[in-house]
Amino acid sequence: MTNIVNITIDGKKYKAQKGKNLVNVAKENGLYIPTLCHFREVDPPLGTCRICTVEVDGKTTSGCTTKVYEGMNVEINNPELLNTRKAIIEMLFAEGNHFCPSCEKSGNCDMQNLGYDMGITVSRFPHVYSKKLVDFTSDRMIMESNRCILCKRCVEEIKTKDGKDVFSFVKRGVGTRVQIDYEEEAKLTDEEALYAMSICPVGAILVKGIAYEQPFGKRKYDKGGNSKQVLINEKLKRKSKDGKFVVATTSLAGCFGCHMSLLDINTELLDVLEIVEFNKSPLTDIKKFSKQCDIGLVEGGCANSENIEVLKEFRKKCDILVVFGECAIMGGIPAMRNFISLKECLEEAYINGLTTELGANVIPNHEDIPKMLDKVYPCNEIVKVDYFIPGCPPNANHIWKVIKNILLEEEYSITHEEFKYD
Amino acid sequence: MIPNNHITQRTNLVNVLWDIQKKRRFINKDDIAKIANEFDISKTELEGIISFYHFFHFKDAGKYTIYLNCSTISKLHNYHEVKKAFEDELGIKMGNTTKDKMFGLFKTSCIGLSDQETAALINYYPFTNLTAEKARTVVSKIREGQSLQSICDFPKDNIQYKPKDEKKTIFFKPFKMGEGLEQLKDLSPEDVIKMVEDSKLSGRGGAFFPTGVKWKFCRNNASDQKYIICNADEGEPGTFKDRVLLNTYPELLIEGMAIAGYAVGATEGYIYLRAEYKYLKDRIDNAIEKFKNAKLLGKEILGIENFNFNVKVFMGAGAYVCGEETALIASMEGKRGEPTTKEYFPVEKGYLGKPTVVNNVETLCAVPRILEIGLKNYLSIGTESTPGTKLLSVSGDCTKPGVYEIEWGMKLRDFLSLIGAKDPHMILFNGFAGECLSMVDFDREISGENLLSEQIQFQFKDPIEYAYKMSGVGLRSGGSFMVFNKSRSIISILKNVTDFFVAESCGICVPCRTGNFLLSRKIDKIKLGHGNKADMEEIQEWSHIIKQSSRCGLGKTSTNCLLTAMLKFPEEFEKLTQNESNFNGSFNINKATHNYDTIIQEIESTYD
Ligand SMILES: Cc1cc2nc3c(=O)[nH]c(=O)nc-3n(C[C@H](O)[C@H](O)[C@H](O)COP(=O)(O)O)c2cc1C
Ligand code: SF4
Ligand code: SF4
């Protein structure tokens, strides 16, 4: 019996086996501490991802490296810790390049799942647009360092028969990345290679040729998940007033997919039209603002000078600015050009590309043609944005629920299905 | 389990890498293949280790490798003109090597010469008080073929002050080799530990962990082998007191290590010397030799049964984080210098898995003195919680930069006049990981009295509340004391501080590696006048997140200066920030389209 200790978690008393790791103790008692790097019983624990940050006797520390002892007082779920954990995930998203719609791991990704779980709509941190190496050299594997979260699972777990490391951290500081050793990698069996891919919590380690074997929709995290409540900023509520709410919409550097999604609510659209009236919008083909609007809905990020002008105009003419879709929130697919020099992009498109005409030698330019920006910017790096609706595209119900939420001050919860980003 | 002989070999890895780096000035692909094979590790793992250390290069770093200190004190002096002089003279930009591979020019963080900045190392020979002219002369002398040894400046000690009364001086007075060891004949290891515990000696590396307690833990962990490691990594910007001790009192240190070995039952000692102090290695090696010749190191020292002890020097390779004790041990074991999760403390499982004591140079140097002057006399010096004296390294805007040995308990105000501080406005106390002090702190005393917990110290939102609550609280510093007058830009200093951590983070934790990077960008934004109140709030929020969730002391302290500066110098930030706006001031459409304009121009002119 001496091996049992009494501990307090979030004010409640529990008994646990002395010296056991806190994350596991919590789990046994039905309490959830989110983790990313933690898996199986790696000893000593990796303690790299910091997502299990908890408070032990008033001091913050990582839960996975904490062993329980008599009388310890643990806090898991106070608002500050919840915020810190969410911030860490957001920072991981901002640090790497996570274009989920184009990622092989989407649906099987532990980090994406935590993102859903925590209801992240946008990262509070500006995107770094990391330009680390994407390494295709190995015959069997692809190492996409820009997705790696440096959890160290692969470094510690994947060794050759003679005990050598296949993966290793190289460099330090913000440039740290994981490097793969081709020679050692070649010594792994196919099973071991698949295992490496499967323990990577994100889509950084990929085995060529099989990444899409499991169809989307049938993946580990495709089902399940909770409904989300949209939090409304007190200052940004609309008081019901006479007449209809005025809404403007636009598509910047996007694919119009988000606008298509807008129309996807079918007959409910008629209900919507009861309460809103559209001003400037591709849906109405009104080109110019004719009055101040209540809400502006923006799809797409900023890739050229015109996008910037339109976005700024929207900010001025709309009391509440809502951006929707990944491109508007983090640059999305167009931002994939941020890793390549603008010159190369333009030359590929107009001069050297496979589909350009033989002898093509001009990049179209004229004072009437907008100028390309050095990179694609998410909307909130240009203007202040009031609400973000994630998704690629966002689900129609999700969009309208948020809008109605803001306009009518009614609370709608959004189901996991509607909230899914991809 | 990895076989033991493998691990022991590994401990030699950094040495082997040094040999090649010294011989060839870089480590090439063939070397990597050969070494990986010899040490039976994969090439990737080896590259991971090499790329961790600042002083190992994959590309030729030049026959003469110049490392110019770019930290804030260097910038206070002549950094910019010296950098330009080197660049012009050599015809290369910082971070490059000349075509003929004669010279390489690189930036490096504080090299422990803050009292004689601007300073540089050339092939690890020190050059101090540089000016543009001196830099040019140095280059031409090298070109003429003069030896570095003959033209370098061996750093002065600059011991500026010690207590008037020699009885109150602990460090800076003559020392007779063996005097402390002699007393061990009459003391059991337990007696020594008890004495150190009673002396309240606490870690002078900056963490102030009670030394006696650390030793007791180590003593109580039974093991066939234990180690004493002296942490001579002195990486905290602005500190150089260990340099002075190593240069002038290496005997005191070796004796302190031997006493520690006796107390905890360790037979081997290592001095982890930062590469920046390579010029001190001979001095230390000679002192070790002297001890051996006098039979004060080796077997059965002074005839005391089972008292065997030896000391060796281990060279670091340029990584601030390796000053963290678990990272230091990893580095000695031939791994990347990453701090561990502290599943075990070094006193439980340290170097090669054996109980290990890691102590700072100054901590170890204090021990023979306590034996020498006696506990009672020692306790009569300083204050109740912090008896004895403290070494402070002083640099910046003052007339007398250098090392000060002061009795604990001196008022900050008195200390400032002692060092000849001119119109002090801000002090970086305890280095970049320490805190910013302002006028409101000047009446506090330098001691360990009435301390408050960390959590409280960094939670103040209101400067008045801070002044009120902190007025009676002592100030402790591992050794760094950088003083700045009103003409200095606080925001530029903070930028230098933050960039230091961006470069030195080991890369394990996202809050530390990327959080500090994002903060550095934010500081840029504010520096350029594009920031607003929301940015300021974000800096605070992000700083707390980094503090809360980082693994080791580096991340936990990296934002201290920033947070305390924001609390104490709000006006410095206010004058740079704008009103809140719906538009991001830092986005500039002309800049963003400049690239495009140039490309179009180029293309048009090529095809015209
Ligand atoms: C990032 C970091 C850097 C450190 N650098 C040093 C250092 O350069 N020298 C030192 O003595 N201690 C340094 N320390 C403190 C050591 O971890 C350790 O506490 C100290 O060496 C113990 O010796 P002491 O108790 O005698 O101070 C550092 C700690 C951290 C977290
Ligand atoms: S590649 Fe995957 S498993 Fe390896 S450290 Fe990166 S995220 Fe972790
Ligand atoms: S806090 Fe920074 S230096 Fe310390 S372990 Fe984490 S990343 Fe490395």
Tab-separated table of C-alpha atoms in Angstrom, chain A residues 58-328:
chain	number	residue	atom	x	y	z
A	58	GLY	CA	2.103	26.142	-8.660
A	59	LYS	CA	4.881	25.629	-11.194
A	60	THR	CA	4.330	24.897	-14.843
A	61	THR	CA	6.014	21.831	-16.240
A	62	SER	CA	5.352	19.094	-18.771
A	63	GLY	CA	3.000	16.385	-17.549
A	64	CYS	CA	4.740	13.576	-19.402
A	65	THR	CA	8.000	14.084	-17.508
A	66	THR	CA	6.344	14.463	-14.115
A	67	LYS	CA	6.161	11.510	-11.786
A	68	VAL	CA	3.391	11.559	-9.228
A	69	TYR	CA	4.241	11.857	-5.550
A	70	GLU	CA	2.341	12.084	-2.311
A	71	GLY	CA	0.380	15.267	-1.812
A	72	MET	CA	1.044	16.790	-5.190
A	73	ASN	CA	-1.429	19.340	-6.404
A	74	VAL	CA	-1.960	19.400	-10.139
A	75	GLU	CA	-3.903	21.740	-12.345
A	76	ILE	CA	-4.672	20.616	-15.844
A	77	ASN	CA	-7.531	22.696	-17.056
A	78	ASN	CA	-7.363	26.234	-15.762
A	79	PRO	CA	-7.985	28.864	-18.465
A	80	GLU	CA	-4.353	29.957	-18.565
A	81	LEU	CA	-3.069	26.444	-19.209
A	82	LEU	CA	-5.722	25.774	-21.833
A	83	ASN	CA	-4.631	28.946	-23.546
A	84	THR	CA	-0.948	28.058	-23.334
A	85	ARG	CA	-1.516	24.604	-24.812
A	86	LYS	CA	-3.583	26.045	-27.619
A	87	ALA	CA	-0.857	28.595	-28.246
A	88	ILE	CA	1.766	25.872	-28.575
A	89	ILE	CA	-0.273	24.097	-31.255
A	90	GLU	CA	-0.875	27.381	-33.008
A	91	MET	CA	2.848	28.061	-32.911
A	92	LEU	CA	3.571	24.674	-34.446
A	93	PHE	CA	1.126	25.489	-37.231
A	94	ALA	CA	2.720	28.896	-37.765
A	95	GLU	CA	6.261	27.555	-37.666
A	96	GLY	CA	5.858	24.901	-40.315
A	97	ASN	CA	4.000	24.705	-43.598
A	98	HIS	CA	0.772	22.910	-42.929
A	99	PHE	CA	-1.315	23.006	-46.082
A	100	CYS	CA	-3.614	20.263	-44.903
A	101	PRO	CA	-5.625	20.025	-48.147
A	102	SER	CA	-2.464	19.045	-49.989
A	103	CYS	CA	-0.947	16.856	-47.279
A	104	GLU	CA	-0.765	13.093	-47.545
A	105	LYS	CA	-1.269	12.705	-43.817
A	106	SER	CA	-4.470	14.729	-43.540
A	107	GLY	CA	-6.988	12.779	-41.492
A	108	ASN	CA	-4.278	10.650	-39.951
A	109	CYS	CA	-2.385	13.560	-38.490
A	110	ASP	CA	-2.185	13.874	-34.715
A	111	MET	CA	-1.543	17.573	-34.871
A	112	GLN	CA	-4.428	18.309	-37.220
A	113	ASN	CA	-6.642	16.397	-34.851
A	114	LEU	CA	-5.468	18.440	-31.874
A	115	GLY	CA	-6.162	21.549	-33.929
A	116	TYR	CA	-9.780	20.464	-34.391
A	117	ASP	CA	-9.982	19.399	-30.811
A	118	MET	CA	-8.944	22.761	-29.485
A	119	GLY	CA	-11.172	24.568	-31.973
A	120	ILE	CA	-8.334	26.497	-33.537
A	121	THR	CA	-9.581	28.727	-36.327
A	122	VAL	CA	-6.466	30.809	-36.866
A	123	SER	CA	-2.968	30.908	-35.459
A	124	ARG	CA	-2.330	33.939	-33.273
A	125	PHE	CA	1.262	33.854	-34.537
A	126	PRO	CA	2.261	35.131	-37.950
A	127	HIS	CA	3.224	32.410	-40.386
A	128	VAL	CA	6.918	31.853	-40.729
A	129	TYR	CA	6.683	30.223	-44.193
A	130	SER	CA	9.545	27.922	-43.410
A	131	LYS	CA	11.965	27.167	-46.231
A	132	LYS	CA	13.634	24.063	-44.905
A	133	LEU	CA	14.711	21.193	-47.072
A	134	VAL	CA	12.237	18.811	-48.688
A	135	ASP	CA	14.364	15.767	-49.264
A	136	PHE	CA	13.354	13.280	-51.979
A	137	THR	CA	16.793	11.739	-52.326
A	138	SER	CA	16.109	8.559	-50.427
A	139	ASP	CA	14.731	5.811	-52.678
A	140	ARG	CA	11.890	4.971	-50.415
A	141	MET	CA	11.126	7.993	-48.312
A	142	ILE	CA	10.369	11.672	-48.500
A	143	MET	CA	11.437	13.869	-45.638
A	144	GLU	CA	9.363	17.060	-45.596
A	145	SER	CA	11.115	19.079	-42.887
A	146	ASN	CA	8.661	21.946	-43.172
A	147	ARG	CA	5.973	19.769	-41.645
A	148	CYS	CA	8.168	18.294	-38.938
A	149	ILE	CA	7.350	19.416	-35.416
A	150	LEU	CA	10.630	18.055	-34.023
A	151	CYS	CA	8.950	15.646	-31.647
A	152	LYS	CA	11.983	13.361	-31.830
A	153	ARG	CA	9.929	10.161	-32.054
A	154	CYS	CA	11.718	9.060	-35.199
A	155	VAL	CA	15.149	9.913	-33.814
A	156	GLU	CA	14.649	7.788	-30.723
A	157	GLU	CA	12.615	4.967	-32.204
A	158	ILE	CA	13.954	4.202	-35.642
A	159	LYS	CA	17.348	2.520	-35.589
A	160	THR	CA	18.998	0.059	-37.891
A	161	LYS	CA	19.718	-3.505	-36.768
A	162	ASP	CA	23.194	-2.454	-35.692
A	163	GLY	CA	21.809	0.351	-33.579
A	164	LYS	CA	22.539	3.349	-35.750
A	165	ASP	CA	20.298	6.387	-36.002
A	166	VAL	CA	18.409	6.809	-39.252
A	167	PHE	CA	17.060	10.219	-38.337
A	168	SER	CA	18.830	12.957	-36.471
A	169	PHE	CA	18.313	16.565	-35.492
A	170	VAL	CA	20.729	18.872	-37.279
A	171	LYS	CA	21.573	22.532	-36.625
A	172	ARG	CA	20.025	24.344	-33.714
A	173	GLY	CA	17.741	27.239	-32.852
A	174	VAL	CA	15.055	28.195	-35.307
A	175	GLY	CA	16.889	26.332	-38.088
A	176	THR	CA	16.769	22.937	-36.372
A	177	ARG	CA	15.431	20.187	-38.609
A	178	VAL	CA	15.403	16.435	-38.908
A	179	GLN	CA	17.775	14.888	-41.409
A	180	ILE	CA	17.465	11.419	-42.844
A	181	ASP	CA	20.470	9.193	-43.469
A	182	TYR	CA	19.933	7.542	-46.884
A	183	GLU	CA	22.466	4.799	-46.331
A	184	GLU	CA	21.023	3.777	-43.016
A	185	GLU	CA	17.478	4.205	-44.262
A	186	ALA	CA	18.171	1.722	-47.052
A	187	LYS	CA	18.935	-0.880	-44.398
A	188	LEU	CA	15.448	-0.690	-42.904
A	189	THR	CA	12.868	-3.272	-43.870
A	190	ASP	CA	9.702	-2.083	-45.577
A	191	GLU	CA	7.802	-2.690	-42.361
A	192	GLU	CA	10.216	-0.539	-40.446
A	193	ALA	CA	9.886	2.219	-43.023
A	194	LEU	CA	6.112	2.112	-42.710
A	195	TYR	CA	6.457	2.147	-38.972
A	196	ALA	CA	8.561	5.305	-39.215
A	197	MET	CA	5.835	6.949	-41.269
A	198	SER	CA	3.160	5.837	-38.862
A	199	ILE	CA	4.824	7.131	-35.707
A	200	CYS	CA	5.440	10.535	-37.212
A	201	PRO	CA	2.559	12.537	-35.733
A	202	VAL	CA	2.457	14.786	-38.811
A	203	GLY	CA	3.170	14.344	-42.509
A	204	ALA	CA	6.923	14.816	-42.360
A	205	ILE	CA	8.017	11.236	-42.999
A	206	LEU	CA	6.341	9.735	-46.047
A	207	VAL	CA	6.907	6.428	-47.723
A	208	LYS	CA	6.727	6.918	-51.460
A	209	GLY	CA	3.849	5.382	-53.355
A	210	ILE	CA	1.552	4.484	-50.504
A	211	ALA	CA	0.741	7.781	-48.871
A	212	TYR	CA	-2.743	7.888	-50.369
A	213	GLU	CA	-3.539	4.213	-49.965
A	214	GLN	CA	-6.013	4.876	-47.230
A	215	PRO	CA	-8.781	7.048	-48.673
A	216	PHE	CA	-9.726	10.355	-47.101
A	217	GLY	CA	-12.853	10.078	-45.056
A	218	LYS	CA	-11.817	6.692	-43.713
A	219	ARG	CA	-8.803	7.833	-41.764
A	220	LYS	CA	-8.003	7.703	-38.084
A	221	TYR	CA	-9.471	11.056	-37.150
A	222	ASP	CA	-12.074	11.490	-39.862
A	223	LYS	CA	-14.903	10.524	-37.607
A	224	GLY	CA	-15.668	11.863	-34.192
A	225	GLY	CA	-14.873	15.178	-32.633
A	226	ASN	CA	-17.016	17.611	-30.684
A	227	SER	CA	-19.266	20.446	-31.629
A	228	LYS	CA	-17.812	23.898	-31.292
A	229	GLN	CA	-19.294	27.062	-29.915
A	230	VAL	CA	-18.371	30.196	-31.769
A	231	LEU	CA	-17.254	32.848	-29.330
A	232	ILE	CA	-18.613	36.237	-30.158
A	233	ASN	CA	-16.723	39.352	-29.288
A	234	GLU	CA	-19.003	41.608	-27.212
A	235	LYS	CA	-17.829	44.698	-29.032
A	236	LEU	CA	-18.625	43.211	-32.381
A	237	LYS	CA	-22.221	42.245	-32.062
A	238	ARG	CA	-24.873	43.736	-34.253
A	239	LYS	CA	-27.967	45.019	-32.581
A	240	SER	CA	-31.062	44.027	-34.528
A	241	LYS	CA	-32.365	47.040	-36.258
A	242	ASP	CA	-34.976	47.836	-38.796
A	243	GLY	CA	-34.377	46.683	-42.268
A	244	LYS	CA	-31.937	44.098	-43.475
A	245	PHE	CA	-28.296	43.612	-42.659
A	246	VAL	CA	-26.003	44.656	-45.445
A	247	VAL	CA	-23.379	42.135	-46.494
A	248	ALA	CA	-20.529	42.461	-48.977
A	249	THR	CA	-18.335	39.620	-50.212
A	250	THR	CA	-15.226	39.302	-52.323
A	251	SER	CA	-12.709	36.779	-53.513
A	252	LEU	CA	-9.055	37.851	-53.466
A	253	ALA	CA	-6.350	35.273	-54.209
A	254	GLY	CA	-8.696	32.345	-53.803
A	255	CYS	CA	-10.396	29.882	-56.129
A	256	PHE	CA	-13.993	30.966	-55.600
A	257	GLY	CA	-14.511	27.655	-53.863
A	258	CYS	CA	-15.463	29.463	-50.692
A	259	HIS	CA	-18.076	31.440	-52.598
A	260	MET	CA	-19.410	28.212	-54.090
A	261	SER	CA	-19.675	26.907	-50.594
A	262	LEU	CA	-21.646	29.989	-49.604
A	263	LEU	CA	-24.348	28.905	-52.022
A	264	ASP	CA	-24.316	25.345	-50.796
A	265	ILE	CA	-27.004	25.781	-48.183
A	266	ASN	CA	-29.665	25.245	-50.809
A	267	THR	CA	-33.139	26.447	-49.893
A	268	GLU	CA	-31.971	27.902	-46.619
A	269	LEU	CA	-30.524	30.610	-48.764
A	270	LEU	CA	-34.036	31.979	-48.963
A	271	ASP	CA	-34.144	32.312	-45.180
A	272	VAL	CA	-30.848	34.099	-45.307
A	273	LEU	CA	-32.139	36.510	-47.875
A	274	GLU	CA	-34.933	37.390	-45.457
A	275	ILE	CA	-32.458	39.046	-43.163
A	276	VAL	CA	-29.602	40.137	-45.377
A	277	GLU	CA	-29.158	42.229	-48.408
A	278	PHE	CA	-26.030	41.971	-50.530
A	279	ASN	CA	-24.043	44.972	-51.534
A	280	LYS	CA	-20.740	44.679	-53.418
A	281	SER	CA	-20.353	41.005	-54.179
A	282	PRO	CA	-19.695	38.606	-57.050
A	283	LEU	CA	-23.012	37.005	-56.107
A	284	THR	CA	-24.891	40.143	-57.081
A	285	ASP	CA	-22.307	41.391	-59.532
A	286	ILE	CA	-22.372	44.769	-57.785
A	287	LYS	CA	-18.886	46.127	-58.429
A	288	LYS	CA	-18.803	49.130	-56.151
A	289	PHE	CA	-19.804	49.727	-52.582
A	290	SER	CA	-22.914	51.862	-52.503
A	291	LYS	CA	-23.095	52.159	-48.711
A	292	GLN	CA	-21.448	51.204	-45.450
A	293	CYS	CA	-21.998	47.486	-44.790
A	294	ASP	CA	-22.530	45.517	-41.607
A	295	ILE	CA	-20.412	42.580	-42.602
A	296	GLY	CA	-17.721	41.985	-45.177
A	297	LEU	CA	-16.875	38.418	-46.119
A	298	VAL	CA	-13.475	37.916	-47.679
A	299	GLU	CA	-12.195	34.821	-49.431
A	300	GLY	CA	-8.550	34.434	-50.443
A	301	GLY	CA	-5.300	36.026	-49.341
A	302	CYS	CA	-3.378	38.871	-50.944
A	303	ALA	CA	-1.169	38.005	-53.901
A	304	ASN	CA	-1.166	41.296	-55.794
A	305	SER	CA	-1.592	45.019	-55.369
A	306	GLU	CA	-5.250	44.931	-56.304
A	307	ASN	CA	-6.007	42.385	-53.583
A	308	ILE	CA	-4.499	44.803	-51.097
A	309	GLU	CA	-6.618	47.689	-52.326
A	310	VAL	CA	-9.823	45.677	-52.226
A	311	LEU	CA	-9.075	44.294	-48.800
A	312	LYS	CA	-8.375	47.745	-47.413
A	313	GLU	CA	-11.569	49.036	-48.957
A	314	PHE	CA	-13.502	46.215	-47.337
A	315	ARG	CA	-11.968	47.069	-44.011
A	316	LYS	CA	-13.111	50.649	-44.390
A	317	LYS	CA	-16.563	49.951	-45.750
A	318	CYS	CA	-17.548	47.040	-43.516
A	319	ASP	CA	-18.065	47.353	-39.789
A	320	ILE	CA	-17.230	43.735	-39.209
A	321	LEU	CA	-14.699	41.924	-41.313
A	322	VAL	CA	-14.906	38.164	-41.584
A	323	VAL	CA	-12.367	36.168	-43.548
A	324	PHE	CA	-13.233	32.658	-44.604
A	325	GLY	CA	-11.262	29.785	-46.024
A	326	GLU	CA	-7.623	28.805	-45.543
A	327	CYS	CA	-6.292	31.115	-48.256
A	328	ALA	CA	-7.630	34.158	-46.457
